[in-house]
Coordinates of C-alpha atoms and ligand atoms in Angstrom, one line a residue:
M1 CA 44.6 67.0 156.3
K2 CA 42.0 64.4 157.1
S3 CA 40.0 65.1 154.0
I4 CA 43.1 64.8 151.9
M5 CA 43.9 61.4 153.4
K6 CA 40.3 60.3 152.8
A7 CA 40.7 61.2 149.2
V8 CA 44.1 59.7 148.8
R9 CA 43.4 56.4 150.5
P10 CA 40.9 54.8 148.2
A11 CA 43.0 55.7 145.2
S12 CA 46.2 54.4 146.6
L13 CA 44.5 51.2 147.8
Q14 CA 43.2 50.6 144.3
F15 CA 46.6 51.1 142.9
V16 CA 48.2 48.6 145.4
S17 CA 45.5 46.0 144.7
R18 CA 45.9 46.4 140.9
T19 CA 49.6 46.1 141.2
I20 CA 49.3 42.9 143.2
A21 CA 46.8 41.5 140.8
T22 CA 49.1 42.3 137.8
R23 CA 52.3 41.1 139.4
S24 CA 50.7 37.8 140.7
L25 CA 49.0 37.0 137.4
P26 CA 51.9 34.8 136.1
S27 CA 51.6 32.6 139.2
I28 CA 47.9 32.3 138.7
R29 CA 48.4 31.4 135.1
S30 CA 50.9 28.7 136.0
Q31 CA 48.3 27.1 138.3
L32 CA 45.8 26.7 135.5
P33 CA 45.7 23.2 133.9
L34 CA 45.9 24.7 130.4
P35 CA 47.9 21.9 128.7
R36 CA 45.2 19.4 129.6
Y37 CA 42.4 21.4 128.2
N38 CA 44.4 22.2 125.1
C39 CA 45.2 18.6 124.4
L40 CA 42.0 16.8 125.3
R41 CA 39.1 19.2 124.5
P42 CA 38.4 21.0 121.3
A43 CA 38.6 24.8 121.7
S44 CA 34.9 25.3 120.9
S45 CA 34.0 23.3 124.0
L46 CA 36.0 25.5 126.4
S47 CA 34.4 28.2 128.4
P48 CA 35.1 31.8 127.3
A49 CA 36.9 32.5 130.5
V50 CA 39.3 29.7 130.1
L51 CA 39.8 30.4 126.5
S52 CA 40.6 34.0 127.4
V53 CA 43.3 33.0 130.0
A54 CA 44.6 30.3 127.6
R55 CA 45.0 32.7 124.8
R56 CA 46.8 35.2 127.1
S57 CA 49.3 32.6 128.2
T58 CA 50.1 31.6 124.6
L59 CA 50.3 35.1 123.2
G60 CA 52.8 36.3 125.8
S61 CA 52.8 39.2 128.2
N62 CA 53.2 41.9 125.5
S63 CA 50.2 40.8 123.6
R64 CA 47.1 43.1 123.7
H65 CA 44.6 40.4 122.6
Y66 CA 42.8 40.3 125.9
T67 CA 39.2 39.2 126.1
T68 CA 38.4 41.2 129.2
G69 CA 34.9 41.2 130.5
H70 CA 34.6 37.3 130.5
I71 CA 36.4 36.9 133.7
S72 CA 34.7 38.9 136.3
G73 CA 33.6 38.9 139.9
P74 CA 35.6 39.6 143.1
G75 CA 39.1 38.2 143.1
A76 CA 39.1 37.5 139.3
P77 CA 42.4 38.3 137.8
R78 CA 42.4 41.6 135.9
P79 CA 44.1 41.9 132.5
P80 CA 47.6 43.0 133.1
K81 CA 48.0 46.7 132.7
D82 CA 50.9 47.7 130.7
N83 CA 52.9 49.4 133.4
K84 CA 55.8 50.2 131.2
L85 CA 56.1 53.9 130.6
K86 CA 55.0 54.6 127.1
A87 CA 57.6 56.6 125.2
W88 CA 55.4 58.3 122.6
P89 CA 53.9 61.1 124.9
F90 CA 57.4 62.1 125.8
I91 CA 58.5 62.1 122.2
L92 CA 55.4 64.1 121.3
I93 CA 56.1 66.7 124.1
F94 CA 59.8 66.9 123.0
V95 CA 59.0 67.4 119.3
T96 CA 56.3 70.0 120.1
G97 CA 58.7 71.8 122.4
A98 CA 61.5 71.7 119.8
V99 CA 59.2 73.0 117.0
A100 CA 57.9 75.8 119.3
F101 CA 61.5 76.8 120.2
A102 CA 62.6 76.8 116.6
A103 CA 59.6 79.0 115.7
V104 CA 60.4 81.5 118.5
L105 CA 64.0 81.7 117.3
E106 CA 62.9 82.2 113.7
N107 CA 60.5 84.9 114.7
R108 CA 63.1 86.7 116.7
K109 CA 65.5 86.5 113.8
D110 CA 63.0 88.0 111.5
K111 CA 62.0 90.9 113.8
P112 CA 63.8 94.2 113.5
K113 CA 66.1 94.7 116.4
P114 CA 64.6 97.0 119.1
M115 CA 66.5 100.3 119.2
P116 CA 69.1 100.6 121.9
P117 CA 67.9 102.7 124.8
T118 CA 68.8 106.3 124.3
D119 CA 70.2 108.0 127.3
T120 CA 69.6 111.3 125.5
S121 CA 65.8 110.6 125.6
K122 CA 65.5 112.7 128.7
S123 CA 67.1 115.6 127.0
L124 CA 65.1 115.5 123.8
P125 CA 63.9 118.9 122.7
K126 CA 60.6 119.9 124.4
L127 CA 57.8 120.7 122.0
R128 CA 55.3 123.5 122.8
D129 CA 51.7 122.6 123.3
D130 CA 50.0 125.9 122.7
G131 CA 48.8 125.4 119.1
P132 CA 50.4 125.9 115.7
V133 CA 53.2 128.5 115.5
F134 CA 52.2 129.4 112.0
S135 CA 48.8 130.1 110.3
P136 CA 47.9 127.9 107.3
D137 CA 46.7 131.1 105.7
D138 CA 50.3 132.5 105.7
V139 CA 52.4 129.4 105.5
K140 CA 51.7 126.7 103.0
V141 CA 53.1 123.2 103.6
I142 CA 53.0 120.3 101.2
F143 CA 54.2 117.0 102.6
V144 CA 56.1 114.8 100.0
L145 CA 56.0 111.1 100.8
G146 CA 57.0 107.8 99.1
G147 CA 59.3 104.8 99.7
P148 CA 63.0 105.2 100.0
G149 CA 64.7 106.1 96.8
V150 CA 61.5 106.7 94.9
G151 CA 62.7 110.1 93.7
K152 CA 61.1 112.6 96.1
G153 CA 64.3 114.8 96.1
T154 CA 64.5 114.9 92.4
Q155 CA 60.8 115.8 91.9
C156 CA 61.1 118.5 94.7
A157 CA 64.0 120.1 92.9
N158 CA 61.8 120.4 89.8
L159 CA 59.0 121.9 91.8
V160 CA 61.4 124.4 93.4
K161 CA 62.5 125.5 89.9
D162 CA 59.0 126.0 88.6
Y163 CA 57.0 127.1 91.6
H164 CA 59.6 128.7 94.0
F165 CA 59.0 126.4 96.9
V166 CA 61.4 126.1 99.7
H167 CA 62.5 122.4 99.8
L168 CA 63.2 121.0 103.2
S169 CA 64.2 117.3 103.3
A170 CA 63.8 115.9 106.8
G171 CA 66.5 113.3 106.0
D172 CA 69.0 116.0 104.9
L173 CA 68.3 118.1 108.0
L174 CA 68.9 115.1 110.2
R175 CA 72.2 114.3 108.4
E176 CA 73.3 117.9 108.7
E177 CA 72.5 117.9 112.5
R178 CA 74.3 114.5 112.9
T179 CA 77.6 116.2 111.9
R180 CA 77.1 119.7 113.4
S181 CA 79.7 120.4 116.0
G182 CA 78.3 120.7 119.4
T183 CA 75.1 118.7 118.7
E184 CA 73.9 116.2 121.4
Y185 CA 72.0 114.1 118.9
G186 CA 74.7 113.0 116.5
E187 CA 75.0 109.5 117.7
L188 CA 71.3 109.1 118.2
I189 CA 70.5 110.2 114.6
E190 CA 73.2 108.0 113.1
T191 CA 71.9 104.9 115.0
Y192 CA 68.3 105.5 113.8
I193 CA 69.3 106.2 110.2
K194 CA 71.4 103.2 109.8
E195 CA 68.7 101.0 111.2
G196 CA 66.2 102.6 108.9
K197 CA 64.2 103.8 111.9
I198 CA 62.4 107.0 112.6
V199 CA 64.4 109.4 114.8
P200 CA 62.3 110.6 117.8
M201 CA 59.9 113.2 116.4
E202 CA 61.0 116.0 118.9
V203 CA 64.4 116.2 117.1
T204 CA 63.0 116.3 113.5
I205 CA 60.1 118.7 114.3
V206 CA 62.4 121.3 116.0
L207 CA 64.9 121.0 113.0
L208 CA 62.0 121.6 110.6
E209 CA 60.5 124.4 112.6
N210 CA 63.8 126.2 112.9
A211 CA 64.5 125.9 109.1
M212 CA 61.0 127.2 108.3
K213 CA 61.5 130.2 110.6
K214 CA 64.6 131.2 108.8
S215 CA 62.9 131.0 105.4
I216 CA 59.8 132.9 106.7
E217 CA 62.1 135.7 108.0
A218 CA 63.5 135.8 104.5
G219 CA 60.0 136.2 103.1
K220 CA 59.5 132.6 101.8
H221 CA 56.2 131.0 102.8
K222 CA 55.7 127.9 100.6
F223 CA 57.3 124.7 101.7
L224 CA 57.8 121.2 100.3
I225 CA 58.6 119.0 103.3
D226 CA 60.2 116.0 101.8
G227 CA 60.3 112.6 103.6
F228 CA 58.2 113.8 106.4
P229 CA 55.9 112.9 108.3
R230 CA 57.0 109.2 108.3
Q231 CA 55.2 108.2 111.4
M232 CA 51.7 109.0 112.8
D233 CA 53.0 110.8 115.9
Q234 CA 55.1 113.1 113.7
A235 CA 52.1 113.9 111.5
L236 CA 49.8 114.7 114.4
K237 CA 52.4 116.7 116.3
F238 CA 53.6 118.7 113.4
E239 CA 50.1 119.9 112.4
E240 CA 49.4 120.6 116.1
V241 CA 52.4 122.7 116.9
V242 CA 53.9 124.0 113.6
V243 CA 51.1 124.3 110.9
P244 CA 48.4 122.1 109.3
S245 CA 49.5 120.9 105.8
Q246 CA 47.7 121.7 102.5
F247 CA 48.0 118.2 101.2
T248 CA 50.5 115.3 100.7
L249 CA 52.1 114.5 97.4
F250 CA 52.6 110.7 97.4
F251 CA 54.9 108.9 95.0
D252 CA 53.8 105.3 94.6
C253 CA 56.4 102.7 93.5
D254 CA 57.3 99.1 93.6
E255 CA 60.2 98.0 95.7
E256 CA 62.1 96.4 92.7
T257 CA 62.4 99.9 91.0
M258 CA 63.3 101.6 94.3
T259 CA 66.0 99.0 95.0
K260 CA 67.6 99.7 91.6
R261 CA 67.5 103.5 92.2
I262 CA 69.0 103.2 95.7
T263 CA 71.7 100.8 94.4
E264 CA 72.6 103.3 91.7
R265 CA 72.5 106.3 94.1
G266 CA 74.6 104.3 96.7
K267 CA 77.6 104.3 94.3
T268 CA 78.1 108.0 94.8
S269 CA 75.8 109.2 97.7
G270 CA 78.1 108.2 100.6
R271 CA 75.0 107.7 102.7
S272 CA 75.3 105.2 105.5
D273 CA 71.8 103.8 104.7
D274 CA 72.3 103.3 100.9
N275 CA 73.2 99.6 101.3
P276 CA 71.2 96.5 100.9
E277 CA 70.9 95.8 104.7
S278 CA 69.6 99.3 105.6
M279 CA 67.5 99.4 102.5
L280 CA 65.5 96.3 103.5
K281 CA 64.9 97.9 107.0
R282 CA 63.8 101.2 105.4
F283 CA 61.3 99.3 103.1
R284 CA 59.9 97.7 106.2
T285 CA 59.6 100.9 108.1
F286 CA 58.0 102.6 105.2
N287 CA 55.4 99.9 104.8
E288 CA 54.6 99.5 108.5
T289 CA 55.1 103.0 109.8
S290 CA 54.9 105.5 107.0
M291 CA 52.0 104.1 104.9
P292 CA 49.6 104.7 107.8
V293 CA 50.3 108.4 107.5
V294 CA 49.5 108.3 103.8
N295 CA 46.3 106.4 104.6
Y296 CA 45.4 108.9 107.4
F297 CA 45.7 111.9 105.1
D298 CA 43.9 110.0 102.3
G299 CA 41.0 109.6 104.7
Q300 CA 40.9 113.4 104.9
K301 CA 41.0 113.7 101.0
K302 CA 44.4 115.3 101.3
V303 CA 46.6 113.0 99.2
V304 CA 47.6 113.4 95.6
K305 CA 48.9 110.1 94.4
V306 CA 51.4 109.9 91.5
D307 CA 52.9 106.8 89.8
G308 CA 56.7 107.2 90.8
A309 CA 57.9 104.2 88.7
K310 CA 58.0 106.0 85.4
S311 CA 61.0 108.1 84.0
V312 CA 61.8 111.4 85.8
D313 CA 60.2 113.5 83.1
A314 CA 57.1 111.4 82.9
V315 CA 56.6 111.5 86.7
Y316 CA 57.1 115.3 86.8
A317 CA 54.6 115.8 84.0
D318 CA 52.0 113.8 86.1
V319 CA 52.9 115.8 89.2
K320 CA 52.2 119.1 87.4
A321 CA 49.0 117.8 85.9
H322 CA 47.8 116.6 89.3
I323 CA 48.6 119.6 91.5
A324 CA 48.4 122.5 89.1
D325 CA 45.0 123.6 90.2
R326 CA 46.0 123.1 93.9
L327 CA 49.0 125.5 93.5
K328 CA 47.0 128.5 92.2
Ligands
UDP401 N1 64.4 110.1 109.0 C1 63.7 110.2 110.1 N2 62.6 111.0 110.2 C2 62.1 111.7 109.2 C3 62.8 111.6 107.9 C4 63.9 110.8 107.9 O1 64.1 109.6 111.1 O2 61.1 112.4 109.4 C5 65.6 109.2 108.9 C6 65.2 107.8 108.6 O3 66.1 107.0 109.3 C7 65.3 107.6 107.1 C8 66.5 108.5 106.9 O4 66.3 109.6 107.7 O5 65.4 106.3 106.8 C9 66.7 108.9 105.4 O6 65.6 109.7 105.1 P1 65.6 110.3 103.6 O7 64.3 111.1 103.5 O8 66.8 111.1 103.3 O9 65.5 109.0 102.6 P2 65.0 108.9 101.2 O10 63.5 108.8 101.3 O11 65.4 110.2 100.5 O12 65.6 107.7 100.7
MG402 MG1 65.5 112.0 100.0

């Protein structure tokens, strides 16, 4: 406490003495015989100290034209400090705060909404962790990726006709599950699809694995898995617990072309995500979440890239040319 008082005392004394000096300045001024000097002696003959005080008194209290330094010594009046609160720092703080607040609001508006907490998350299907259920020697999987509406389904149908693949669309399986009576995931799937988000991988991987099992039991071992994996966790987990893929067929396309295709498809598809709002969210998810999957497999030299912006026949011709040797 004592040390605080020690520190505070000199500072407060200084403040008090300055205040007294400033407040009493007008009375000091009034005692100076300024008019006489001004009338009788030329300005050049006045001492700098007197000139300084004289100037101050004629310029008024708001003037800043002080000649400090000429009046010195103990008891000499100090130039009055402008004790009025200056407004500009407060204006600056207010403007900075307002700009920062507006930026935060803008940022929030732009960000995709976080998904609502899912109370089913505790009851998501449990995935095994004892290695892949199928061997890549027996079961061949080709992942088919590309932005929304790029034409994955159409090209898969062509490949099924010519090469007898089983075509499994992750999106179709999810939509089927959403409306299956007795499912506990209907609401969860609908929310994710509408928001253009990726359904928790446990649900999708179990649906794919079950569908694959059915086909394998029927003697079919070649799969085109369309629209999957769309997120890194799905890619890693599927290869870990189901089967490692052969390669990924990736359809590259600009958003303008995909927008036109989805708009056209939306007229008849009845899909809850074929609308402008969901479409934008799906593009965003594709760029931020699914492209890293393509890049990951590309790093393993397991991506076949085809220009998806051409006509259906031209794209299919490219697909066949690119993958023919891989399908033997
Ligand atoms: N979806 C998902 N996980 C997947 C595949 C699809 O959550 O592995 C969801 C996602 O919300 C996606 C929607 O299903 O936006 C539609 O997928 P689909 O493949 O049918 O879309 P497409 O690419 O054919 O336009
Ligand atoms: Mg599709």
